[in-house]
């Protein structure tokens, strides 16, 4: 309640006033009457300063303008406004008086509401007190619940740890039965895993060592450990003995039996280190002996299949009739092309990943093979065996180093075989094929991701190169030190030494196509320089220059043909011989033409190019050229026929001979054309036209011989 008039008093007053009004018929307007403003003569003087300015500013106002235009006075207008306001006020009061009943009703409703709210306030205050009491009870219950939950959690943790401890330390009777009396099988392996966990638990947890339970369990666990180690050791030893039995498939036994029990090795490594080392040593010894015996037997079988290709005397520059001092007569080298030609031996590179040879099948078929075939087969078997053993050792023993201890024996067996073979190998092509085989085998092992043979293959490769270099240098030395007199034959056709060189070089070019071996290119260049010197020496033994040139052309042409078979792309060596062939062909053409048309050629070279105007005394006369023209006209066809026969008999390559004949006829046409041009310049030379052979006739004859191509 406020300090002023209360709501009850105000409502009572309004109600009384309303009732009184109804009884007396009260008229507020009649009682108040009209309000009027009277002039206050006693008021102070009002200053009119600035009025004019304000009137001008209000001139636009419609009401002000109407007042000023009607001439009404401002005070009268104000009085009218005041009366209107008074009237509105009285009307408003009458409206409120009319609503007095509603106000009284509103007052009663407010009073009732106030009572209800007071009761509700009292009720809610009671509720608040009760809720406060309940909240404190809930808080107490919550604290008790949290405490109980914490104790429950601690008990569960303690229970789980205790249960795990009991589970880890207890030794079930079934486990004892399996370890002591059970056979080594998959169930035994699972039991070993459980025993291993218990042994690790006892050894690793410090809290376990101080527990009383350990005193009861530890002796039993130790007995089980010793029993398990003894039993699995005997089991593994039996399996290793099975590996030594003849005709045992080692890979199948490893994959299907030993790998199933590889956990035994892990158990021994963790809980029986000494026994593990014994097993490891036993396996190494067993596999070393078994694999060494296998490779020794395989090598002995391969040696029966070896085909000897070359001896120390099978060199490019050695004459066919030579032999050792006490050696028996040997087959002529000219008929033993395999010594210098690659031939079908290149197939070994394409068959690089084929299975290894089965010796008894090849022996039954009476087959013999060059050593590189046996070399590939031996190393193919080595790669496959090493790959299988390396993967098994890594999987079974968990270590790679054991592989190298096992294969020390097989490597030694292979070296015992290979080193003498390499020392007595004089087959340069075979050595290069073995180098390429090792290269491909390294790529195969790299693709397999097996590094165990890297050092061995590198060692073999390093041993092959010096031997190849020595044999190759022997061929070069045979050319440099060759006995020219014993090598020379009175035959202008290709020499067998040059054919050997061509086939030998073509073989290495073919073997170097995909490898780009710069060292091999250098050796081939050295060989080419040596054969160049030798072939020139042989050519000089022919008495006539023409025979020398024919001999060189035949040899160069044959060499180019053989080199083209090795690779159509040619190369520096082929280009070198093509240049030599071209230059010697030009020399032969000149020799051939001089033999049949010496006077004509001599005149054309010495006199036809002279300028008669500068030296009139040496002018060419008809008498000087008349014998030349008549001689040429009388026998030019016969001479060409003789040239044709000479070329056919001189050159072994028909196409090369025809090219040379065409070049000779073309050169003859050029000489004769120069002669006819010279005759045209001679005074009175037209008299020789009847004896001149027409250019068309010579061209016709050239075309006639060209049809033979």
XYZ file of C-alpha atoms in Angstrom:
709
model
C 0.000 0.000 0.000
C 1.237 3.530 -0.864
C 1.367 6.513 1.528
C -1.349 8.328 -0.534
C -5.010 7.356 -0.863
C -5.484 3.585 -0.745
C -7.272 1.652 -3.440
C -10.137 0.828 -1.010
C -10.615 4.487 -0.083
C -10.529 5.579 -3.694
C -13.047 2.936 -4.708
C -15.320 3.852 -1.793
C -15.148 7.504 -2.688
C -15.939 6.845 -6.322
C -18.904 4.676 -5.349
C -20.320 7.225 -2.919
C -19.941 9.999 -5.445
C -21.734 7.986 -8.069
C -24.670 7.213 -5.778
C -24.926 10.825 -4.714
C -24.950 11.957 -8.312
C -27.813 9.643 -9.120
C -29.882 10.921 -6.175
C -29.388 14.655 -6.861
C -29.227 14.554 -10.674
C -25.885 16.357 -10.567
C -24.866 18.249 -13.709
C -21.246 19.189 -13.669
C -21.560 21.392 -16.712
C -24.393 23.383 -15.230
C -22.565 23.762 -11.984
C -19.305 24.865 -13.489
C -20.793 27.005 -16.180
C -18.931 28.575 -19.033
C -15.351 29.575 -18.488
C -14.392 33.040 -19.623
C -11.101 34.910 -19.856
C -11.081 38.482 -18.694
C -8.473 40.982 -19.569
C -5.955 41.551 -16.869
C -5.649 45.282 -16.782
C -3.087 45.025 -14.100
C -0.758 42.831 -16.156
C 2.643 44.106 -17.059
C 3.319 45.598 -20.469
C 4.180 43.030 -23.030
C 7.101 43.743 -25.345
C 6.206 43.477 -29.024
C 9.789 43.558 -30.236
C 10.358 41.049 -33.033
C 6.635 40.452 -33.532
C 6.749 41.696 -37.082
C 9.484 39.186 -37.978
C 7.563 36.287 -36.393
C 4.361 37.308 -38.253
C 6.256 37.271 -41.530
C 7.614 33.789 -40.745
C 4.086 32.502 -39.876
C 2.506 34.144 -42.867
C 2.507 30.844 -44.741
C 0.532 29.109 -41.963
C -3.104 28.745 -43.011
C -4.609 29.331 -39.532
C -2.438 32.368 -38.870
C -3.250 33.753 -42.287
C -7.027 33.305 -41.683
C -6.802 35.033 -38.318
C -4.872 37.951 -39.741
C -7.185 38.240 -42.732
C -10.400 38.113 -40.675
C -9.120 40.840 -38.438
C -9.961 38.868 -35.288
C -7.965 39.600 -32.270
C -5.494 37.125 -30.951
C -6.916 37.249 -27.383
C -10.382 36.425 -28.578
C -9.109 33.503 -30.500
C -7.221 32.248 -27.465
C -10.339 32.597 -25.348
C -12.272 30.418 -27.796
C -9.613 27.763 -27.704
C -9.685 27.796 -23.872
C -13.445 27.306 -23.824
C -13.168 24.370 -26.201
C -10.557 22.718 -24.028
C -12.743 23.216 -20.935
C -15.652 21.593 -22.661
C -13.587 18.594 -23.686
C -12.336 18.225 -20.114
C -15.910 18.225 -18.717
C -16.961 15.637 -21.260
C -14.082 13.423 -20.254
C -14.983 13.681 -16.536
C -18.578 12.761 -17.324
C -17.355 9.653 -19.183
C -15.337 8.548 -16.174
C -18.316 9.100 -13.846
C -20.481 6.969 -16.104
C -17.929 4.131 -15.791
C -17.812 4.312 -12.008
C -19.734 1.003 -11.611
C -17.181 -0.774 -13.698
C -14.420 0.753 -11.610
C -16.088 -0.475 -8.422
C -16.379 -3.986 -9.943
C -12.748 -3.855 -10.982
C -11.840 -2.818 -7.437
C -13.658 -5.858 -6.016
C -11.978 -8.241 -8.428
C -8.583 -6.822 -7.578
C -9.359 -7.239 -3.897
C -10.339 -10.912 -4.432
C -7.244 -11.579 -6.471
C -5.120 -10.021 -3.783
C -6.602 -12.441 -1.241
C -6.005 -15.471 -3.478
C -2.460 -14.407 -4.184
C -1.830 -13.975 -0.475
C -2.988 -17.553 0.125
C -0.848 -18.832 -2.730
C 2.121 -16.961 -1.322
C 1.662 -18.700 1.988
C 1.311 -22.106 0.242
C 4.347 -21.580 -1.939
C 6.407 -20.501 1.045
C 5.578 -23.836 2.642
C 6.506 -25.638 -0.581
C 9.805 -23.774 -0.706
C 10.689 -24.884 2.779
C 9.806 -28.493 1.951
C 11.830 -28.382 -1.321
C 14.817 -27.017 0.544
C 14.591 -29.918 2.931
C 14.248 -32.429 0.035
C 17.266 -30.859 -1.781
C 19.500 -31.376 1.220
C 18.298 -34.989 1.444
C 19.044 -35.515 -2.282
C 22.504 -34.047 -1.846
C 23.198 -36.448 0.993
C 21.929 -39.368 -1.131
C 24.082 -38.213 -4.058
C 27.194 -38.142 -1.909
C 26.394 -41.612 -0.576
C 25.806 -42.868 -4.172
C 29.132 -41.476 -5.410
C 30.912 -43.031 -2.494
C 29.271 -46.396 -3.180
C 30.088 -46.134 -6.919
C 33.737 -45.385 -6.183
C 33.976 -48.307 -3.795
C 32.300 -50.559 -6.394
C 34.723 -49.418 -9.103
C 37.699 -50.028 -6.861
C 36.380 -53.457 -6.005
C 35.889 -54.295 -9.698
C 39.412 -53.138 -10.554
C 40.787 -55.154 -7.702
C 38.703 -58.124 -8.785
C 39.864 -57.910 -12.430
C 43.512 -57.598 -11.409
C 43.180 -60.399 -8.989
C 41.372 -62.533 -11.566
C 44.069 -61.798 -14.183
C 46.770 -62.527 -11.639
C 45.145 -65.822 -10.753
C 44.627 -66.664 -14.434
C 48.234 -65.805 -15.339
C 49.861 -67.585 -12.447
C 47.697 -70.667 -12.109
C 48.857 -73.857 -13.814
C 45.815 -75.766 -15.099
C 46.028 -79.576 -14.925
C 45.139 -79.815 -18.628
C 48.156 -77.740 -19.550
C 50.383 -80.033 -17.489
C 48.953 -83.096 -19.222
C 49.459 -81.648 -22.714
C 53.030 -80.468 -22.044
C 54.123 -83.689 -20.340
C 52.222 -86.402 -22.188
C 50.798 -84.783 -25.308
C 52.105 -85.135 -28.864
C 53.600 -82.121 -30.622
C 50.732 -80.876 -32.749
C 48.640 -77.735 -33.150
C 47.107 -78.131 -29.670
C 50.601 -78.529 -28.227
C 51.660 -75.287 -29.962
C 48.683 -73.435 -28.452
C 49.599 -74.793 -25.010
C 53.184 -73.651 -25.539
C 51.895 -70.139 -26.208
C 49.975 -70.199 -22.884
C 53.045 -71.498 -21.029
C 55.156 -68.764 -22.635
C 52.760 -66.077 -21.408
C 52.899 -67.475 -17.853
C 56.690 -67.607 -17.881
C 56.893 -64.029 -19.154
C 54.358 -62.918 -16.517
C 56.329 -64.459 -13.687
C 59.609 -63.018 -14.930
C 58.465 -59.527 -15.865
C 56.095 -58.373 -13.069
C 57.967 -57.281 -9.882
C 54.783 -57.622 -7.812
C 54.517 -61.288 -8.747
C 57.993 -62.072 -7.464
C 57.029 -60.958 -3.971
C 53.757 -62.931 -3.937
C 53.381 -66.108 -1.899
C 51.565 -67.811 -4.787
C 54.749 -67.722 -6.857
C 56.553 -69.931 -4.368
C 54.053 -72.711 -5.069
C 53.817 -72.208 -8.839
C 57.368 -71.338 -9.875
C 58.859 -74.836 -9.456
C 56.047 -76.334 -11.511
C 56.474 -73.751 -14.269
C 60.198 -74.458 -14.419
C 59.556 -78.183 -14.740
C 57.070 -77.546 -17.531
C 59.541 -75.252 -19.323
C 62.293 -77.859 -19.228
C 59.919 -80.607 -20.329
C 58.554 -78.506 -23.200
C 62.065 -77.561 -24.381
C 63.193 -81.189 -24.305
C 60.131 -82.382 -26.170
C 60.172 -79.775 -28.959
C 63.933 -80.204 -29.399
C 63.463 -83.912 -30.046
C 60.621 -83.090 -32.441
C 62.666 -80.583 -34.462
C 65.682 -82.893 -34.586
C 63.490 -85.643 -36.050
C 62.284 -83.281 -38.761
C 65.867 -82.239 -39.536
C 66.841 -85.884 -39.874
C 64.022 -86.242 -42.431
C 65.681 -83.495 -44.492
C 68.775 -85.661 -44.918
C 66.916 -88.582 -46.435
C 67.601 -89.093 -50.169
C 65.048 -87.816 -52.668
C 63.362 -85.651 -50.014
C 61.623 -82.580 -51.425
C 63.102 -80.010 -49.075
C 60.788 -77.147 -50.066
C 57.633 -79.201 -49.473
C 58.889 -80.401 -46.083
C 59.750 -76.845 -45.093
C 56.462 -75.315 -46.229
C 54.011 -78.029 -45.184
C 55.660 -79.254 -41.957
C 58.283 -77.006 -40.438
C 56.493 -73.694 -40.979
C 53.429 -75.063 -39.159
C 55.622 -75.367 -36.044
C 57.628 -72.167 -36.377
C 56.341 -71.044 -32.957
C 58.568 -73.743 -31.463
C 61.590 -71.715 -32.617
C 60.168 -68.552 -31.061
C 59.550 -70.447 -27.782
C 63.089 -71.794 -27.741
C 64.545 -68.396 -28.579
C 62.747 -66.839 -25.582
C 62.844 -69.621 -22.985
C 65.661 -71.930 -24.064
C 68.426 -69.899 -25.708
C 71.046 -72.643 -25.510
C 68.727 -75.239 -27.018
C 67.725 -72.723 -29.721
C 71.383 -72.276 -30.659
C 71.740 -76.068 -30.849
C 68.685 -76.303 -33.134
C 69.981 -73.427 -35.238
C 73.400 -75.046 -35.588
C 71.827 -78.409 -36.403
C 69.658 -76.886 -39.136
C 72.604 -74.986 -40.610
C 74.757 -78.111 -40.639
C 71.969 -80.218 -42.131
C 71.020 -77.793 -44.913
C 74.654 -76.977 -45.660
C 75.463 -80.632 -46.263
C 72.204 -81.440 -48.056
C 72.358 -78.473 -50.454
C 76.093 -78.931 -51.037
C 75.490 -82.558 -51.970
C 72.607 -81.604 -54.265
C 74.634 -78.963 -56.109
C 77.668 -81.238 -56.362
C 75.554 -83.993 -57.919
C 73.863 -81.542 -60.267
C 77.189 -80.064 -61.398
C 78.617 -83.534 -62.051
C 75.583 -84.348 -64.171
C 75.894 -81.062 -66.094
C 79.572 -81.639 -66.848
C 78.589 -84.701 -68.894
C 76.485 -82.446 -71.129
C 79.201 -79.875 -71.868
C 80.104 -79.158 -75.473
C 83.611 -77.745 -75.875
C 83.558 -74.773 -78.220
C 87.029 -73.250 -78.251
C 90.576 -74.000 -77.144
C 93.581 -71.762 -76.634
C 94.400 -72.082 -80.359
C 90.983 -71.045 -81.586
C 91.902 -67.434 -82.333
C 91.024 -65.149 -85.222
C 94.599 -64.764 -86.446
C 95.675 -68.398 -86.151
C 96.035 -70.227 -89.456
C 93.847 -73.265 -89.993
C 96.744 -75.661 -90.491
C 98.427 -74.888 -87.159
C 98.297 -77.164 -84.156
C 100.070 -77.609 -80.855
C 103.461 -79.308 -80.828
C 102.139 -82.613 -79.541
C 98.435 -82.110 -80.187
C 96.507 -84.324 -82.510
C 95.182 -82.969 -85.784
C 92.299 -80.619 -85.204
C 89.234 -79.888 -87.244
C 89.787 -76.895 -89.552
C 88.578 -73.704 -87.935
C 86.892 -72.592 -91.173
C 84.262 -75.262 -90.560
C 83.790 -74.508 -86.881
C 81.719 -71.369 -87.114
C 80.464 -71.625 -83.512
C 83.881 -70.442 -82.309
C 83.418 -66.976 -83.811
C 79.718 -66.709 -84.765
C 76.933 -66.150 -82.255
C 74.314 -68.038 -84.253
C 71.669 -69.838 -82.206
C 73.556 -69.290 -78.970
C 71.738 -65.958 -78.538
C 68.599 -67.931 -77.641
C 69.972 -68.450 -74.126
C 69.281 -64.776 -73.375
C 65.672 -65.067 -74.524
C 65.221 -68.245 -72.444
C 66.838 -66.716 -69.368
C 63.925 -67.476 -67.026
C 63.200 -71.000 -68.292
C 63.429 -73.870 -65.756
C 66.838 -75.403 -65.138
C 67.942 -78.346 -67.259
C 67.113 -81.848 -66.054
C 70.435 -83.618 -66.739
C 69.286 -87.207 -67.042
C 66.656 -86.258 -69.646
C 69.223 -84.356 -71.719
C 71.748 -87.178 -71.321
C 69.188 -89.725 -72.447
C 68.651 -87.636 -75.581
C 72.438 -87.448 -76.166
C 72.279 -83.661 -76.152
C 75.340 -81.474 -75.646
C 75.305 -77.794 -74.778
C 77.778 -74.895 -74.826
C 78.940 -74.021 -71.347
C 76.801 -70.862 -71.088
C 73.672 -73.082 -71.241
C 74.941 -75.133 -68.309
C 75.997 -71.929 -66.549
C 72.496 -70.466 -66.870
C 70.883 -73.696 -65.701
C 73.167 -73.958 -62.663
C 72.530 -70.376 -61.604
C 68.812 -70.673 -62.268
C 68.728 -73.579 -59.816
C 70.840 -71.553 -57.399
C 68.469 -68.556 -57.599
C 65.340 -70.624 -57.036
C 66.887 -72.612 -54.178
C 68.338 -69.494 -52.546
C 65.051 -67.603 -52.848
C 63.106 -70.425 -51.206
C 65.677 -70.909 -48.427
C 66.051 -67.182 -47.747
C 62.294 -66.719 -47.334
C 62.055 -69.837 -45.148
C 64.922 -68.768 -42.856
C 63.439 -65.316 -42.438
C 59.995 -66.770 -41.664
C 61.040 -69.767 -39.558
C 64.033 -68.442 -37.624
C 63.248 -64.750 -37.874
C 66.749 -63.901 -39.070
C 68.378 -63.538 -42.492
C 71.987 -64.149 -41.441
C 71.394 -67.890 -41.105
C 71.035 -68.082 -44.912
C 74.647 -67.076 -45.531
C 75.901 -69.704 -43.072
C 73.849 -72.373 -44.845
C 74.947 -71.383 -48.349
C 78.624 -71.125 -47.534
C 78.812 -74.794 -48.561
C 76.876 -74.579 -51.869
C 78.819 -71.426 -52.835
C 82.060 -73.287 -52.187
C 80.903 -76.257 -54.299
C 79.974 -73.973 -57.205
C 83.290 -72.114 -56.938
C 85.224 -75.397 -56.982
C 83.521 -76.210 -60.262
C 83.457 -72.771 -61.858
C 86.972 -71.518 -61.148
C 88.754 -74.265 -63.157
C 86.199 -73.944 -65.952
C 86.767 -70.199 -66.109
C 90.543 -70.610 -66.092
C 90.361 -72.964 -69.103
C 87.678 -71.060 -70.993
C 88.842 -69.563 -74.305
C 85.370 -68.918 -75.699
C 85.007 -65.114 -75.782
C 81.407 -65.260 -77.015
C 80.525 -67.743 -74.283
C 82.138 -65.492 -71.654
C 80.140 -62.489 -72.850
C 76.945 -64.569 -72.830
C 77.693 -65.543 -69.211
C 78.190 -61.866 -68.340
C 74.799 -61.060 -69.862
C 73.208 -64.039 -68.042
C 74.536 -62.763 -64.695
C 73.131 -59.310 -65.511
C 69.668 -60.749 -66.170
C 69.843 -62.912 -63.047
C 70.605 -59.809 -60.983
C 67.522 -58.143 -62.448
C 65.391 -61.204 -61.639
C 66.550 -61.265 -58.006
C 65.941 -57.534 -57.763
C 62.365 -57.963 -59.022
C 61.858 -60.729 -56.458
C 63.085 -58.396 -53.728
C 65.594 -61.029 -52.512
C 69.067 -59.570 -51.783
C 70.758 -62.788 -50.623
C 72.699 -63.417 -53.886
C 73.807 -59.841 -54.535
C 77.385 -60.294 -53.328
C 77.756 -63.711 -54.978
C 76.504 -62.551 -58.391
C 78.727 -59.475 -58.170
C 81.706 -61.732 -57.439
C 80.939 -63.952 -60.456
C 80.523 -60.929 -62.699
C 83.822 -59.473 -61.485
C 85.598 -62.767 -62.189
C 84.135 -63.051 -65.718
C 85.277 -59.658 -67.006
C 89.058 -60.134 -66.537
C 88.864 -63.549 -68.194
C 86.894 -62.103 -71.103
C 89.431 -59.295 -71.455
C 92.294 -61.781 -71.494
C 90.670 -63.987 -74.165
C 89.694 -60.943 -76.233
C 93.241 -59.598 -76.029
C 94.456 -62.999 -77.221
C 92.403 -62.560 -80.388
C 93.853 -59.072 -80.893
C 97.378 -60.401 -80.318
C 96.758 -63.215 -82.802
C 96.034 -60.585 -85.465
C 98.990 -58.406 -84.555
C 101.431 -61.301 -84.330
C 100.045 -63.332 -87.229
C 102.490 -64.934 -89.665
C 101.569 -63.226 -92.931
C 103.295 -65.798 -95.145
C 101.468 -68.766 -93.632
C 98.144 -66.949 -93.643
C 98.412 -65.737 -97.239
C 96.605 -67.661 -99.955
C 96.719 -66.897 -103.656
C 93.019 -66.204 -103.743
C 91.351 -62.789 -104.025
C 88.122 -64.019 -102.447
C 87.359 -63.186 -98.761
C 90.008 -64.516 -96.421
C 88.896 -66.843 -93.620
C 90.590 -64.620 -91.025
C 88.491 -61.689 -92.197
C 85.348 -63.827 -92.080
C 86.189 -64.878 -88.554
C 86.682 -61.247 -87.607
C 83.383 -60.201 -89.214
C 81.374 -62.921 -87.489
C 83.196 -62.356 -84.195
C 82.574 -58.608 -84.260
C 78.954 -59.029 -85.385
C 78.372 -61.364 -82.440
C 79.517 -58.767 -79.918
C 77.633 -55.958 -81.625
C 74.490 -58.077 -81.319
C 75.232 -58.826 -77.659
C 75.755 -55.125 -76.942
C 72.603 -53.753 -78.598
C 70.527 -53.451 -75.418
C 73.409 -52.824 -73.027
C 75.544 -50.056 -74.540
C 78.714 -51.343 -72.879
C 81.372 -48.732 -73.605
C 84.229 -51.007 -72.538
C 83.161 -53.582 -75.110
C 83.003 -50.891 -77.809
C 86.599 -49.896 -77.012
C 87.776 -53.517 -77.305
C 85.962 -53.921 -80.637
C 87.680 -50.781 -81.929
C 91.074 -52.203 -80.912
C 90.222 -55.425 -82.728
C 89.162 -53.498 -85.832
C 92.457 -51.583 -85.944
C 94.407 -54.837 -85.688
C 92.487 -56.504 -88.532
C 92.875 -53.405 -90.726
C 96.645 -53.699 -90.493
C 96.595 -57.448 -91.099
C 94.350 -57.338 -94.176
C 96.502 -54.634 -95.771
C 99.602 -56.757 -95.179
C 97.924 -59.753 -96.804
C 96.813 -57.625 -99.775
C 100.353 -56.408 -100.421
C 101.494 -59.988 -100.979
C 99.564 -60.078 -104.281
C 101.885 -59.167 -107.175
C 99.490 -56.907 -109.092
C 97.813 -53.763 -107.645
C 94.540 -54.774 -109.230
C 94.561 -58.082 -107.336
C 95.339 -56.250 -104.104
C 92.353 -53.975 -104.599
C 90.032 -56.866 -105.548
C 91.152 -58.752 -102.429
C 90.412 -55.757 -100.211
C 87.032 -55.083 -101.846
C 85.934 -58.700 -101.431
C 86.920 -58.723 -97.770
C 85.356 -55.340 -96.993
C 82.138 -56.244 -98.786
C 81.870 -59.553 -96.944
C 82.511 -57.820 -93.593
C 79.813 -55.233 -94.226
C 77.293 -57.933 -95.175
C 77.979 -59.882 -91.968
C 77.807 -56.749 -89.788
C 74.450 -55.787 -91.296
C 73.015 -59.119 -90.164
C 73.940 -58.255 -86.564
C 72.104 -54.948 -86.611
C 70.605 -52.908 -89.435
C 71.407 -49.682 -87.608
C 75.095 -50.128 -88.530
C 77.603 -48.412 -86.303
C 81.075 -46.922 -86.317
C 82.726 -50.156 -87.423
C 80.324 -50.740 -90.311
C 80.665 -47.136 -91.453
C 84.452 -47.505 -91.376
C 84.377 -50.499 -93.726
C 81.851 -48.821 -96.007
C 84.284 -45.919 -96.463
C 87.115 -48.345 -97.225
C 84.921 -50.200 -99.724
C 83.986 -46.960 -101.441
C 87.583 -45.735 -101.783
C 88.897 -49.105 -103.025
C 86.018 -49.402 -105.493
C 87.093 -46.099 -107.040
C 90.684 -47.364 -107.283
C 89.556 -50.609 -108.929
C 87.422 -48.776 -111.487
C 90.450 -46.707 -112.520
C 92.664 -49.807 -112.708
C 90.081 -51.637 -114.814
C 89.599 -48.765 -117.267
C 93.331 -48.139 -117.579
C 93.773 -51.821 -118.446
C 91.436 -51.533 -121.452
C 91.430 -47.827 -122.365
C 94.821 -46.582 -121.166
C 95.501 -44.278 -124.156
C 92.058 -42.713 -123.981
C 92.287 -42.068 -120.234
C 95.845 -40.764 -120.509
C 94.809 -38.320 -123.264
C 91.697 -37.118 -121.400
C 93.605 -36.527 -118.171
C 96.640 -34.858 -119.777
C 95.425 -33.095 -122.951
C 91.654 -32.675 -122.939
C 91.708 -30.118 -120.168
C 94.417 -27.922 -121.781
C 93.535 -24.490 -123.141
C 94.781 -24.371 -126.802
C 94.379 -20.599 -127.067
C 96.988 -19.954 -124.369
C 99.547 -22.297 -125.994
C 98.948 -22.610 -129.783
C 102.055 -24.762 -130.244
C 100.506 -27.537 -128.102
C 97.118 -27.409 -129.785
C 95.354 -30.740 -130.200
C 95.198 -31.925 -133.782
C 92.972 -34.339 -135.624
C 95.947 -36.601 -136.224
C 96.469 -36.877 -132.467
C 92.912 -37.965 -131.623
C 92.141 -39.940 -134.784
C 93.850 -43.157 -133.508
C 92.046 -42.872 -130.196
C 88.649 -42.532 -131.833
C 89.220 -45.427 -134.256
C 90.655 -47.655 -131.513
C 87.688 -47.034 -129.215
C 85.178 -47.517 -131.989
C 86.698 -50.820 -133.051
C 86.800 -52.575 -129.654
C 84.734 -50.754 -127.039
C 82.042 -53.438 -126.895
C 84.633 -56.191 -126.672
C 86.421 -54.319 -123.918
C 83.206 -53.901 -121.944
C 82.498 -57.612 -122.281
C 85.987 -58.425 -121.039
C 85.476 -56.039 -118.127
C 82.223 -57.798 -117.311
C 83.857 -61.231 -117.314
C 86.754 -59.951 -115.259
C 84.408 -58.556 -112.594
C 82.263 -61.702 -112.517
C 85.303 -63.877 -111.860
C 86.982 -61.457 -109.431
C 84.192 -60.671 -106.996
C 82.422 -63.285 -104.913
C 79.414 -61.032 -104.298
C 77.489 -60.720 -107.578
C 75.636 -57.573 -106.504
C 78.862 -55.911 -105.454
C 80.438 -56.848 -108.818
C 77.526 -55.388 -110.758
C 77.753 -52.165 -108.764
C 81.449 -51.963 -109.629
C 80.747 -52.678 -113.320
C 78.137 -49.968 -113.439
C 80.540 -47.532 -111.776
C 83.240 -48.477 -114.326
C 80.904 -48.007 -117.305
C 79.674 -44.691 -115.928
C 83.267 -43.501 -115.518
C 84.095 -44.720 -119.053
C 81.144 -42.716 -120.372
C 82.455 -39.622 -118.606
C 85.931 -40.075 -120.138
C 84.491 -40.586 -123.613
C 82.170 -37.605 -123.237
C 85.177 -35.426 -122.411
C 86.924 -36.795 -125.521
C 83.998 -35.928 -127.790
C 83.771 -32.451 -126.260
C 87.480 -31.980 -126.965
C 87.064 -33.118 -130.609
C 84.347 -30.529 -131.154
C 86.889 -27.819 -130.318
C 89.544 -29.141 -132.742
C 89.656 -27.473 -136.195
C 88.520 -30.096 -138.702
C 87.333 -32.358 -135.896
C 83.955 -32.791 -137.547
C 85.653 -35.150 -139.983
C 85.910 -37.672 -137.158
C 82.182 -37.806 -136.507
C 81.764 -40.826 -138.749
C 84.103 -42.819 -136.487
C 82.698 -41.565 -133.172
C 80.452 -43.863 -131.115
C 77.282 -42.098 -130.099
C 76.621 -41.463 -126.433
C 73.237 -43.159 -126.849
C 74.948 -46.365 -127.969
C 77.150 -46.408 -124.900
C 74.134 -45.642 -122.658
C 72.243 -48.514 -124.268
C 75.107 -50.879 -123.524
C 75.271 -49.687 -119.917
C 71.542 -50.281 -119.500
C 71.916 -53.760 -120.969
C 74.346 -54.746 -118.225
C 72.255 -52.996 -115.588
C 69.355 -55.364 -116.339
C 71.270 -58.148 -114.671
C 70.524 -56.607 -111.215
